[in-house]
Amino acid sequence: MAILINNLEHSVVRAICSRYDNRPDALLEILHETQETEGYLNDETLTTIARALNISRADIHGVVSFYHDYRREAPARHIVKICLAEACQAVGCEVLAAAAEAKFGAKIGGAKSVDRQIGLEAAYCLGNCALGPSVMIDGALYGRVTPDRLTALVKDRSTAEVQKS
Ligand code: FES
């Protein structure tokens, strides 16, 4: 069964490469689209892309490690991006970030929560400067977020997800 799933994943990745005519100069677009589809870029995926584009794995690893937006492991169920740029700093984003790390047991840009449900990431301006501290949870933007409000927002999203299923 695992082999079948791996082959299906690879056919998806190969299809993405084909859409770009297996062009090495389209590597960034291919990596981006693959991550959008697969959630992250694992070793097997990078090998498939390297073969399709006829480039070395070392070249791909260099690109993936250079850009912080590429994930090498499965993301947490909920991604919480906390803006740490200047306008949000002026209204307490660092306190919010520290409280979030303590509350969820996760590190910004590092370890997920123990249950792997929450991942914390830094953002450097979410375009919501007048309403900071700003946070984006699974792509939804929130302003004037306090530690208590952040906890409630994450809980609401988790609850809504359970109700949908
Ligand atoms: S500085 Fe935080 S949203 Fe712009």
Short mmCIF file of N, CA and C and ligand atoms in Angstrom, two decimals:
data_model
loop_
_atom_site.label_atom_id
_atom_site.label_comp_id
_atom_site.label_asym_id
_atom_site.label_seq_id
_atom_site.Cartn_x
_atom_site.Cartn_y
_atom_site.Cartn_z
N MET A 1 0.83 -1.20 0.00
CA MET A 1 0.00 0.00 0.00
C MET A 1 0.87 1.26 0.00
N ALA A 2 1.95 1.26 0.83
CA ALA A 2 2.83 2.43 0.89
C ALA A 2 3.48 2.68 -0.46
N ILE A 3 3.83 1.60 -1.16
CA ILE A 3 4.46 1.76 -2.47
C ILE A 3 3.47 2.40 -3.44
N LEU A 4 2.21 1.95 -3.39
CA LEU A 4 1.18 2.51 -4.26
C LEU A 4 1.00 4.01 -3.98
N ILE A 5 0.92 4.37 -2.70
CA ILE A 5 0.76 5.79 -2.34
C ILE A 5 1.96 6.59 -2.82
N ASN A 6 3.19 6.04 -2.62
CA ASN A 6 4.39 6.73 -3.09
C ASN A 6 4.35 6.95 -4.60
N ASN A 7 3.93 5.91 -5.34
CA ASN A 7 3.86 6.04 -6.79
C ASN A 7 2.84 7.09 -7.20
N LEU A 8 1.70 7.14 -6.49
CA LEU A 8 0.68 8.15 -6.80
C LEU A 8 1.24 9.55 -6.55
N GLU A 9 1.93 9.71 -5.40
CA GLU A 9 2.52 11.02 -5.10
C GLU A 9 3.53 11.40 -6.17
N HIS A 10 4.34 10.44 -6.56
CA HIS A 10 5.35 10.76 -7.56
C HIS A 10 4.70 11.10 -8.90
N SER A 11 3.59 10.46 -9.23
CA SER A 11 2.94 10.80 -10.48
C SER A 11 2.38 12.22 -10.42
N VAL A 12 1.93 12.64 -9.24
CA VAL A 12 1.47 14.02 -9.07
C VAL A 12 2.64 14.99 -9.27
N VAL A 13 3.77 14.66 -8.66
CA VAL A 13 4.95 15.52 -8.78
C VAL A 13 5.45 15.54 -10.22
N ARG A 14 5.46 14.36 -10.84
CA ARG A 14 5.92 14.32 -12.25
C ARG A 14 4.99 15.13 -13.15
N ALA A 15 3.68 15.10 -12.84
CA ALA A 15 2.72 15.88 -13.64
C ALA A 15 3.00 17.38 -13.48
N ILE A 16 3.34 17.80 -12.27
CA ILE A 16 3.67 19.21 -12.06
C ILE A 16 4.91 19.58 -12.88
N CYS A 17 5.92 18.72 -12.84
CA CYS A 17 7.14 18.99 -13.62
C CYS A 17 6.81 19.06 -15.11
N SER A 18 5.95 18.16 -15.57
CA SER A 18 5.59 18.13 -16.99
C SER A 18 4.90 19.42 -17.42
N ARG A 19 4.07 19.95 -16.53
CA ARG A 19 3.37 21.20 -16.88
C ARG A 19 4.36 22.32 -17.18
N TYR A 20 5.54 22.21 -16.57
CA TYR A 20 6.59 23.22 -16.84
C TYR A 20 7.61 22.68 -17.83
N ASP A 21 7.22 21.67 -18.61
CA ASP A 21 8.11 21.07 -19.63
C ASP A 21 9.43 20.60 -19.04
N ASN A 22 9.41 20.21 -17.77
CA ASN A 22 10.63 19.71 -17.09
C ASN A 22 11.80 20.67 -17.24
N ARG A 23 11.50 21.95 -17.22
CA ARG A 23 12.55 22.97 -17.41
C ARG A 23 13.25 23.29 -16.09
N PRO A 24 14.56 23.16 -16.04
CA PRO A 24 15.29 23.50 -14.81
C PRO A 24 15.08 24.95 -14.38
N ASP A 25 14.87 25.86 -15.33
CA ASP A 25 14.66 27.27 -14.94
C ASP A 25 13.30 27.50 -14.30
N ALA A 26 12.44 26.48 -14.30
CA ALA A 26 11.14 26.59 -13.63
C ALA A 26 11.17 25.93 -12.25
N LEU A 27 12.37 25.66 -11.74
CA LEU A 27 12.49 24.94 -10.47
C LEU A 27 11.70 25.60 -9.33
N LEU A 28 11.80 26.91 -9.18
CA LEU A 28 11.10 27.58 -8.08
C LEU A 28 9.60 27.39 -8.19
N GLU A 29 9.07 27.56 -9.39
CA GLU A 29 7.63 27.38 -9.59
C GLU A 29 7.21 25.93 -9.29
N ILE A 30 8.03 25.00 -9.74
CA ILE A 30 7.72 23.58 -9.51
C ILE A 30 7.75 23.26 -8.01
N LEU A 31 8.76 23.76 -7.32
CA LEU A 31 8.84 23.51 -5.87
C LEU A 31 7.64 24.14 -5.16
N HIS A 32 7.29 25.35 -5.56
CA HIS A 32 6.16 26.05 -4.93
C HIS A 32 4.87 25.28 -5.14
N GLU A 33 4.61 24.88 -6.38
CA GLU A 33 3.37 24.17 -6.68
C GLU A 33 3.34 22.79 -6.02
N THR A 34 4.49 22.15 -5.97
CA THR A 34 4.56 20.84 -5.30
C THR A 34 4.26 20.99 -3.82
N GLN A 35 4.82 22.01 -3.18
CA GLN A 35 4.54 22.20 -1.76
C GLN A 35 3.07 22.54 -1.53
N GLU A 36 2.49 23.34 -2.42
CA GLU A 36 1.07 23.66 -2.30
C GLU A 36 0.23 22.38 -2.36
N THR A 37 0.64 21.46 -3.21
CA THR A 37 -0.13 20.23 -3.42
C THR A 37 0.14 19.21 -2.33
N GLU A 38 1.41 19.02 -1.99
CA GLU A 38 1.81 17.94 -1.08
C GLU A 38 1.90 18.40 0.37
N GLY A 39 2.00 19.71 0.60
CA GLY A 39 2.11 20.22 1.96
C GLY A 39 3.54 20.48 2.38
N TYR A 40 4.47 19.71 1.83
CA TYR A 40 5.88 19.88 2.14
C TYR A 40 6.70 19.15 1.09
N LEU A 41 8.03 19.29 1.20
CA LEU A 41 8.93 18.71 0.19
C LEU A 41 9.81 17.66 0.88
N ASN A 42 9.47 16.40 0.72
CA ASN A 42 10.29 15.37 1.36
C ASN A 42 11.38 14.90 0.40
N ASP A 43 12.26 14.02 0.89
CA ASP A 43 13.41 13.58 0.10
C ASP A 43 12.98 12.91 -1.20
N GLU A 44 11.94 12.08 -1.13
CA GLU A 44 11.50 11.37 -2.33
C GLU A 44 10.98 12.35 -3.38
N THR A 45 10.27 13.34 -2.92
CA THR A 45 9.75 14.35 -3.84
C THR A 45 10.89 15.09 -4.54
N LEU A 46 11.90 15.46 -3.77
CA LEU A 46 13.03 16.19 -4.36
C LEU A 46 13.78 15.32 -5.35
N THR A 47 13.87 14.02 -5.06
CA THR A 47 14.53 13.11 -5.99
C THR A 47 13.74 13.02 -7.29
N THR A 48 12.42 12.94 -7.18
CA THR A 48 11.57 12.89 -8.37
C THR A 48 11.75 14.15 -9.22
N ILE A 49 11.77 15.29 -8.57
CA ILE A 49 11.95 16.55 -9.30
C ILE A 49 13.33 16.61 -9.95
N ALA A 50 14.36 16.18 -9.21
CA ALA A 50 15.72 16.19 -9.76
C ALA A 50 15.79 15.34 -11.03
N ARG A 51 15.19 14.16 -10.97
CA ARG A 51 15.21 13.28 -12.16
C ARG A 51 14.44 13.92 -13.32
N ALA A 52 13.28 14.47 -13.04
CA ALA A 52 12.46 15.05 -14.10
C ALA A 52 13.17 16.22 -14.77
N LEU A 53 13.86 17.01 -13.99
CA LEU A 53 14.51 18.22 -14.52
C LEU A 53 15.95 17.96 -14.95
N ASN A 54 16.41 16.72 -14.67
CA ASN A 54 17.78 16.34 -15.02
C ASN A 54 18.81 17.28 -14.38
N ILE A 55 18.58 17.53 -13.09
CA ILE A 55 19.55 18.33 -12.32
C ILE A 55 19.91 17.53 -11.07
N SER A 56 20.96 17.94 -10.38
CA SER A 56 21.41 17.17 -9.22
C SER A 56 20.53 17.46 -8.00
N ARG A 57 20.47 16.48 -7.10
CA ARG A 57 19.75 16.70 -5.83
C ARG A 57 20.42 17.80 -5.03
N ALA A 58 21.75 17.91 -5.15
CA ALA A 58 22.47 18.96 -4.41
C ALA A 58 21.99 20.34 -4.85
N ASP A 59 21.75 20.49 -6.15
CA ASP A 59 21.25 21.78 -6.64
C ASP A 59 19.89 22.10 -6.01
N ILE A 60 19.02 21.10 -5.98
CA ILE A 60 17.69 21.33 -5.41
C ILE A 60 17.79 21.61 -3.92
N HIS A 61 18.60 20.85 -3.21
CA HIS A 61 18.75 21.08 -1.77
C HIS A 61 19.27 22.49 -1.51
N GLY A 62 20.16 22.96 -2.36
CA GLY A 62 20.67 24.32 -2.19
C GLY A 62 19.55 25.35 -2.29
N VAL A 63 18.68 25.17 -3.25
CA VAL A 63 17.57 26.10 -3.45
C VAL A 63 16.58 26.00 -2.29
N VAL A 64 16.21 24.77 -1.92
CA VAL A 64 15.21 24.57 -0.86
C VAL A 64 15.72 25.12 0.47
N SER A 65 16.99 24.93 0.75
CA SER A 65 17.50 25.41 2.04
C SER A 65 17.70 26.93 2.04
N PHE A 66 17.83 27.53 0.86
CA PHE A 66 18.02 28.99 0.78
C PHE A 66 16.72 29.73 1.09
N TYR A 67 15.59 29.21 0.59
CA TYR A 67 14.31 29.88 0.76
C TYR A 67 13.57 29.31 1.97
N HIS A 68 13.25 30.19 2.93
CA HIS A 68 12.65 29.73 4.17
C HIS A 68 11.20 29.28 4.01
N ASP A 69 10.58 29.65 2.89
CA ASP A 69 9.17 29.27 2.71
C ASP A 69 8.99 27.79 2.39
N TYR A 70 10.06 27.12 2.00
CA TYR A 70 9.93 25.70 1.67
C TYR A 70 10.02 24.87 2.95
N ARG A 71 9.06 23.95 3.10
CA ARG A 71 9.01 23.08 4.28
C ARG A 71 9.55 21.70 3.93
N ARG A 72 10.40 21.15 4.80
CA ARG A 72 10.97 19.82 4.56
C ARG A 72 10.25 18.74 5.35
N GLU A 73 9.31 19.15 6.19
CA GLU A 73 8.53 18.13 6.91
C GLU A 73 7.08 18.56 6.95
N ALA A 74 6.22 17.60 7.25
CA ALA A 74 4.78 17.88 7.24
C ALA A 74 4.46 19.04 8.18
N PRO A 75 3.64 19.98 7.72
CA PRO A 75 3.30 21.12 8.57
C PRO A 75 2.33 20.72 9.67
N ALA A 76 2.25 21.55 10.69
CA ALA A 76 1.24 21.35 11.73
C ALA A 76 -0.14 21.53 11.12
N ARG A 77 -1.16 21.04 11.81
CA ARG A 77 -2.52 21.18 11.29
C ARG A 77 -2.92 22.64 11.15
N HIS A 78 -2.53 23.45 12.13
CA HIS A 78 -2.84 24.89 12.09
C HIS A 78 -1.53 25.69 12.10
N ILE A 79 -1.40 26.59 11.14
CA ILE A 79 -0.23 27.45 11.06
C ILE A 79 -0.60 28.84 11.56
N VAL A 80 0.08 29.28 12.60
CA VAL A 80 -0.16 30.59 13.19
C VAL A 80 1.05 31.47 12.87
N LYS A 81 0.82 32.48 12.03
CA LYS A 81 1.90 33.41 11.70
C LYS A 81 1.72 34.67 12.53
N ILE A 82 2.74 35.02 13.27
CA ILE A 82 2.68 36.22 14.10
C ILE A 82 3.60 37.27 13.49
N CYS A 83 3.04 38.43 13.24
CA CYS A 83 3.84 39.50 12.64
C CYS A 83 4.81 40.06 13.67
N LEU A 84 6.09 40.08 13.30
CA LEU A 84 7.13 40.59 14.20
C LEU A 84 7.79 41.84 13.63
N ALA A 85 7.15 42.48 12.67
CA ALA A 85 7.73 43.69 12.06
C ALA A 85 7.46 44.91 12.94
N GLU A 86 8.04 46.05 12.54
CA GLU A 86 8.14 47.22 13.41
C GLU A 86 6.81 47.72 13.98
N ALA A 87 5.80 47.88 13.11
CA ALA A 87 4.54 48.44 13.61
C ALA A 87 3.91 47.52 14.65
N CYS A 88 4.02 46.25 14.45
CA CYS A 88 3.47 45.30 15.43
C CYS A 88 4.34 45.23 16.68
N GLN A 89 5.64 45.45 16.51
CA GLN A 89 6.52 45.50 17.69
C GLN A 89 6.09 46.63 18.62
N ALA A 90 5.68 47.76 18.00
CA ALA A 90 5.30 48.92 18.80
C ALA A 90 4.05 48.68 19.64
N VAL A 91 3.28 47.65 19.29
CA VAL A 91 2.06 47.37 20.05
C VAL A 91 2.09 45.99 20.71
N GLY A 92 3.29 45.46 20.90
CA GLY A 92 3.41 44.30 21.77
C GLY A 92 3.44 42.93 21.13
N CYS A 93 3.86 42.83 19.88
CA CYS A 93 3.87 41.51 19.25
C CYS A 93 4.86 40.55 19.90
N GLU A 94 5.92 41.09 20.49
CA GLU A 94 6.90 40.19 21.11
C GLU A 94 6.32 39.52 22.35
N VAL A 95 5.51 40.26 23.10
CA VAL A 95 4.83 39.65 24.25
C VAL A 95 3.85 38.58 23.75
N LEU A 96 3.14 38.91 22.68
CA LEU A 96 2.20 37.95 22.09
C LEU A 96 2.94 36.69 21.63
N ALA A 97 4.07 36.87 20.97
CA ALA A 97 4.84 35.73 20.47
C ALA A 97 5.32 34.84 21.62
N ALA A 98 5.83 35.48 22.67
CA ALA A 98 6.31 34.70 23.82
C ALA A 98 5.16 33.95 24.48
N ALA A 99 4.01 34.61 24.60
CA ALA A 99 2.85 33.97 25.20
C ALA A 99 2.37 32.80 24.35
N ALA A 100 2.43 32.97 23.02
CA ALA A 100 2.00 31.89 22.12
C ALA A 100 2.93 30.68 22.26
N GLU A 101 4.23 30.95 22.33
CA GLU A 101 5.18 29.83 22.49
C GLU A 101 4.91 29.08 23.80
N ALA A 102 4.66 29.84 24.87
CA ALA A 102 4.39 29.20 26.16
C ALA A 102 3.07 28.45 26.14
N LYS A 103 2.04 29.06 25.56
CA LYS A 103 0.71 28.45 25.56
C LYS A 103 0.67 27.16 24.74
N PHE A 104 1.26 27.20 23.55
CA PHE A 104 1.14 26.05 22.65
C PHE A 104 2.32 25.09 22.74
N GLY A 105 3.34 25.47 23.50
CA GLY A 105 4.51 24.61 23.61
C GLY A 105 5.23 24.44 22.29
N ALA A 106 5.21 25.47 21.48
CA ALA A 106 5.86 25.45 20.17
C ALA A 106 6.86 26.60 20.10
N LYS A 107 7.74 26.53 19.13
CA LYS A 107 8.73 27.59 18.93
C LYS A 107 8.47 28.27 17.59
N ILE A 108 8.54 29.58 17.56
CA ILE A 108 8.38 30.29 16.29
C ILE A 108 9.48 29.87 15.33
N GLY A 109 9.06 29.34 14.19
CA GLY A 109 10.02 28.87 13.19
C GLY A 109 10.70 27.57 13.57
N GLY A 110 10.22 26.93 14.62
CA GLY A 110 10.87 25.70 15.08
C GLY A 110 9.87 24.62 15.39
N ALA A 111 10.02 24.05 16.56
CA ALA A 111 9.21 22.88 16.94
C ALA A 111 7.72 23.20 16.96
N LYS A 112 6.93 22.21 16.51
CA LYS A 112 5.48 22.33 16.60
C LYS A 112 5.05 21.98 18.03
N SER A 113 3.77 22.20 18.30
CA SER A 113 3.25 21.78 19.60
C SER A 113 3.41 20.27 19.71
N VAL A 114 3.40 19.76 20.93
CA VAL A 114 3.65 18.34 21.16
C VAL A 114 2.65 17.49 20.38
N ASP A 115 1.41 17.93 20.29
CA ASP A 115 0.40 17.15 19.55
C ASP A 115 0.46 17.42 18.04
N ARG A 116 1.44 18.23 17.61
CA ARG A 116 1.69 18.55 16.20
C ARG A 116 0.51 19.28 15.55
N GLN A 117 -0.35 19.87 16.36
CA GLN A 117 -1.51 20.59 15.83
C GLN A 117 -1.18 22.04 15.49
N ILE A 118 -0.27 22.64 16.23
CA ILE A 118 0.02 24.07 16.09
C ILE A 118 1.47 24.29 15.68
N GLY A 119 1.64 25.07 14.63
CA GLY A 119 2.97 25.51 14.22
C GLY A 119 3.00 27.03 14.25
N LEU A 120 4.04 27.60 14.83
CA LEU A 120 4.17 29.05 14.92
C LEU A 120 5.23 29.53 13.94
N GLU A 121 4.90 30.57 13.20
CA GLU A 121 5.85 31.13 12.24
C GLU A 121 5.90 32.64 12.40
N ALA A 122 7.04 33.21 12.11
CA ALA A 122 7.17 34.67 12.11
C ALA A 122 6.74 35.20 10.75
N ALA A 123 6.12 36.36 10.76
CA ALA A 123 5.82 37.07 9.51
C ALA A 123 6.42 38.46 9.67
N TYR A 124 6.76 39.09 8.57
CA TYR A 124 7.34 40.43 8.64
C TYR A 124 6.49 41.38 7.82
N CYS A 125 5.38 41.71 8.39
CA CYS A 125 4.31 42.57 7.92
C CYS A 125 3.26 41.76 7.15
N LEU A 126 2.07 41.78 7.70
CA LEU A 126 0.93 41.11 7.08
C LEU A 126 0.01 42.12 6.41
N GLY A 127 0.49 43.36 6.26
CA GLY A 127 -0.32 44.39 5.60
C GLY A 127 -1.48 44.88 6.45
N ASN A 128 -1.35 44.76 7.75
CA ASN A 128 -2.43 45.11 8.67
C ASN A 128 -1.87 45.96 9.81
N CYS A 129 -0.91 46.81 9.46
CA CYS A 129 -0.10 47.52 10.45
C CYS A 129 -0.93 48.38 11.42
N ALA A 130 -1.99 48.98 10.95
CA ALA A 130 -2.78 49.87 11.81
C ALA A 130 -3.56 49.11 12.88
N LEU A 131 -3.67 47.80 12.70
CA LEU A 131 -4.46 47.02 13.64
C LEU A 131 -3.63 45.95 14.35
N GLY A 132 -2.34 46.21 14.54
CA GLY A 132 -1.49 45.25 15.20
C GLY A 132 -1.80 45.10 16.68
N PRO A 133 -1.29 44.08 17.31
CA PRO A 133 -0.51 42.99 16.72
C PRO A 133 -1.35 42.15 15.76
N SER A 134 -0.75 41.81 14.64
CA SER A 134 -1.46 41.08 13.60
C SER A 134 -1.01 39.62 13.55
N VAL A 135 -1.98 38.78 13.27
CA VAL A 135 -1.75 37.33 13.23
C VAL A 135 -2.51 36.76 12.05
N MET A 136 -1.94 35.75 11.43
CA MET A 136 -2.66 35.01 10.39
C MET A 136 -2.73 33.56 10.82
N ILE A 137 -3.95 33.04 10.86
CA ILE A 137 -4.14 31.64 11.26
C ILE A 137 -4.73 30.90 10.07
N ASP A 138 -4.00 29.95 9.55
CA ASP A 138 -4.43 29.17 8.38
C ASP A 138 -4.90 30.08 7.25
N GLY A 139 -4.21 31.19 7.07
CA GLY A 139 -4.52 32.10 5.96
C GLY A 139 -5.53 33.18 6.29
N ALA A 140 -6.15 33.14 7.47
CA ALA A 140 -7.13 34.17 7.86
C ALA A 140 -6.43 35.22 8.73
N LEU A 141 -6.63 36.49 8.39
CA LEU A 141 -5.94 37.58 9.06
C LEU A 141 -6.76 38.12 10.23
N TYR A 142 -6.07 38.40 11.35
CA TYR A 142 -6.72 38.96 12.54
C TYR A 142 -5.87 40.12 13.05
N GLY A 143 -6.53 41.15 13.56
CA GLY A 143 -5.84 42.30 14.12
C GLY A 143 -6.16 42.46 15.59
N ARG A 144 -5.33 43.31 16.24
CA ARG A 144 -5.46 43.59 17.67
C ARG A 144 -5.57 42.29 18.47
N VAL A 145 -4.62 41.42 18.22
CA VAL A 145 -4.65 40.10 18.86
C VAL A 145 -3.88 40.15 20.17
N THR A 146 -4.54 39.77 21.22
CA THR A 146 -3.92 39.63 22.55
C THR A 146 -3.62 38.14 22.76
N PRO A 147 -2.83 37.80 23.77
CA PRO A 147 -2.60 36.37 24.03
C PRO A 147 -3.90 35.59 24.26
N ASP A 148 -4.81 36.15 25.04
CA ASP A 148 -6.08 35.44 25.30
C ASP A 148 -6.90 35.30 24.01
N ARG A 149 -6.91 36.35 23.20
CA ARG A 149 -7.67 36.27 21.94
C ARG A 149 -7.05 35.25 21.00
N LEU A 150 -5.74 35.18 20.98
CA LEU A 150 -5.08 34.20 20.11
C LEU A 150 -5.48 32.78 20.53
N THR A 151 -5.47 32.53 21.81
CA THR A 151 -5.87 31.20 22.30
C THR A 151 -7.30 30.89 21.86
N ALA A 152 -8.19 31.88 22.00
CA ALA A 152 -9.59 31.68 21.62
C ALA A 152 -9.73 31.46 20.11
N LEU A 153 -8.98 32.22 19.31
CA LEU A 153 -9.07 32.08 17.85
C LEU A 153 -8.61 30.68 17.41
N VAL A 154 -7.51 30.22 17.97
CA VAL A 154 -7.01 28.89 17.61
C VAL A 154 -8.02 27.83 18.04
N LYS A 155 -8.59 28.01 19.22
CA LYS A 155 -9.59 27.04 19.70
C LYS A 155 -10.81 27.04 18.78
N ASP A 156 -11.24 28.23 18.37
CA ASP A 156 -12.39 28.33 17.45
C ASP A 156 -12.12 27.60 16.15
N ARG A 157 -10.92 27.77 15.60
CA ARG A 157 -10.60 27.11 14.32
C ARG A 157 -10.58 25.61 14.49
N SER A 158 -10.04 25.15 15.60
CA SER A 158 -10.00 23.70 15.84
C SER A 158 -11.40 23.15 16.00
N THR A 159 -12.24 23.88 16.73
CA THR A 159 -13.62 23.44 16.95
C THR A 159 -14.39 23.42 15.63
N ALA A 160 -14.23 24.47 14.83
CA ALA A 160 -14.92 24.54 13.53
C ALA A 160 -14.51 23.39 12.65
N GLU A 161 -13.25 23.03 12.72
CA GLU A 161 -12.74 21.92 11.89
C GLU A 161 -13.39 20.60 12.31
N VAL A 162 -13.52 20.40 13.62
CA VAL A 162 -14.14 19.17 14.13
C VAL A 162 -15.60 19.12 13.69
N GLN A 163 -16.30 20.27 13.76
CA GLN A 163 -17.72 20.29 13.37
C GLN A 163 -17.91 20.02 11.90
N LYS A 164 -16.95 20.42 11.06
CA LYS A 164 -17.05 20.18 9.62
C LYS A 164 -16.94 18.70 9.30
N SER A 165 -16.10 17.99 10.09
CA SER A 165 -15.83 16.59 9.76
C SER A 165 -16.91 15.66 10.27
S1 FES B 1 3.97 45.47 10.81
FE1 FES B 1 2.62 43.91 11.47
S2 FES B 1 1.09 43.94 9.95
FE2 FES B 1 2.52 45.39 9.25
#
